[in-house]
């Protein structure tokens, strides 16, 4: 009976990616010094399970590659090798290669083995360079070594020395079976070595004493058995035997320079390819979510309760009279509680600890720090803070951008830091925490900070602000200029203030999630970016309002206040633009009704309702017909069945079953033409 | 007789509906359900033939007024007015849309080989959306390619706009 392995593959990929992550974080831990045996063991175990799994699924190249890694790790585990930086780097690169290989298997493509082979030979070279090594790994080294030579095509066959350890039989392995399998691969001649066999009275029948020297040549079909096939046979006993695999060659070619060059090129291409594969993988991972069983159990309980409530209510409905009113009311209360709990528990399933997003940074900081020649310590606080999976996915890019910025432009090189009287090692701190109904992620560093003067100088030069006004601006206002598209993309700020381009994209991404980003900084002491996001994208606290007979929803978080318009405070700027004097500032009035083509009527403003909202640091008044209640609404995407509609961020279903549209303020302002109006921004 | 017919050639079932006194047909496999007419929530800044969105058991479904889409004279909904909820493949996923028609008519078995190519028409109905013409009891039935209609006639238009706004 054949077992369908396909169904397990997905599980293997998922496990492998976890294992790879474990290896990566373990290696990074090692790179910070010390050979903690537990860590090495974890890495080893991860490598071992990837090897086992990939051998099961027939990914021989992956298995072969991990095998070599494992050999090296084994030596570290046994204390025969120090965790030098060079080795760690190669192992880290190997993790990338493995990820790429598994990625292409997952896509159903054949992985490109060349890069793996290069790394494999590098790993082997390291091992051969070692002072001491066990006979087992020596033989592995030779085996792998010959593989790189074999690729030249001069191999005629193999000399195999197979000496099982005494306890090989106890694990249920039988040398006879392995030898028989070898025989299938080609023409096998063998010689048994019974020198270890003790006299009969001293012999334990459960131990293996025999050893073999074998020669495996091409079989009837003329094909030389390949190394992978041979290794596969001994796959499960490699830790319980000494195995030497030697290629028999006619002419021994020394590896030529051309091959070296090719390797270099391949490596370059390989790393690029690796990156692409990595990116692909992350998008794919979005499709599934892993949920702890206890959460599912809790949900199951809730559903059970819901069913009970339902049957109770339907029983009540069978013959209802007014005397049962009380019970009906109880039942409905219970139903309400059940459904609210069910909703909450569903939300919790979508929650994941923010460490999923943070995990990539140790590696990134390690790599970039090395490249920039800066000493950077990464601190992560509050990794257990949970947030919605969809929010987290979209948070990734802005986070990477900000962390990169901090490392690249924020932190100074060690010499500069020493001159400034700071610790040569700078830090980048990632901190996540809950605050009210939002989650805050902070990226701070103790670098050179932002310079108010330089940013303002730039702003004045670009005509964003006049020299006179500039003095009145708060630091916050000044720093926020960095997020301005026209400001930061026009000229790289990196040479000016220490902050790079593209912060406008960061802000746009975060605002599209309904969040906001702020910056605080002290010149010479560092800066801190904080991202504030709603806990979830699936539910929104909404303010319902009516416009020309239609009900709309406005995100409650953006509303500052609502007021009744007093005619004397309305001013006109030009023909269409109206402004309202709200205490000491003028705010533009926009009429959503005409933007959302509900009505063409130009209603008088007097006595109308104005909802003052804040978006992108400015206040704007929206003219509405009527304010209705506030409630939590479940956001449904219009793009599921239709497509994006300007100024509408989604839809929701109200209590009466009707669909109501949720206003997207950014889109609304864009349509109103306010977006390009810098004057309002500054006024606000 | 019937049985022999089905075994001999590929025969598809079509649901037909009336629109401005013409009979149109769509592949019945793409029809999810029929619904009586109801008021949809209008959506701003969409073409006028998008009547709005409705709540279909918790799913937001856009409604296309086929009369307006085909440039026919608009008409007040009457008791026979029906929304045909169709499910079409669009890109890598399935989309559910409703189309408003005057009335549903029949379900016919139509042989693929009996289909006539549509002659080029000057009318508003873009020839691209017509799969072919069939004759049933001396009557002409215009079979629509619903996938094409939705993907190119309903969604694509706004996709272009989106591309423009991105470049701008």
Short mmCIF file of C-alpha atoms in Angstrom, two decimals, chain A residues 174-182 233:
data_model
loop_
_atom_site.label_atom_id
_atom_site.label_comp_id
_atom_site.label_asym_id
_atom_site.label_seq_id
_atom_site.Cartn_x
_atom_site.Cartn_y
_atom_site.Cartn_z
CA UNK A 174 19.82 -4.64 9.18
CA UNK A 175 23.10 -4.32 7.26
CA UNK A 176 22.09 -7.17 4.98
CA UNK A 177 19.15 -5.10 3.68
CA UNK A 178 21.36 -2.15 2.97
CA UNK A 179 23.87 -4.24 1.13
CA UNK A 180 21.11 -5.78 -0.91
CA UNK A 181 19.89 -2.31 -1.84
CA UNK A 182 23.39 -1.34 -2.86
CA UNK A 233 20.58 3.93 1.67
#
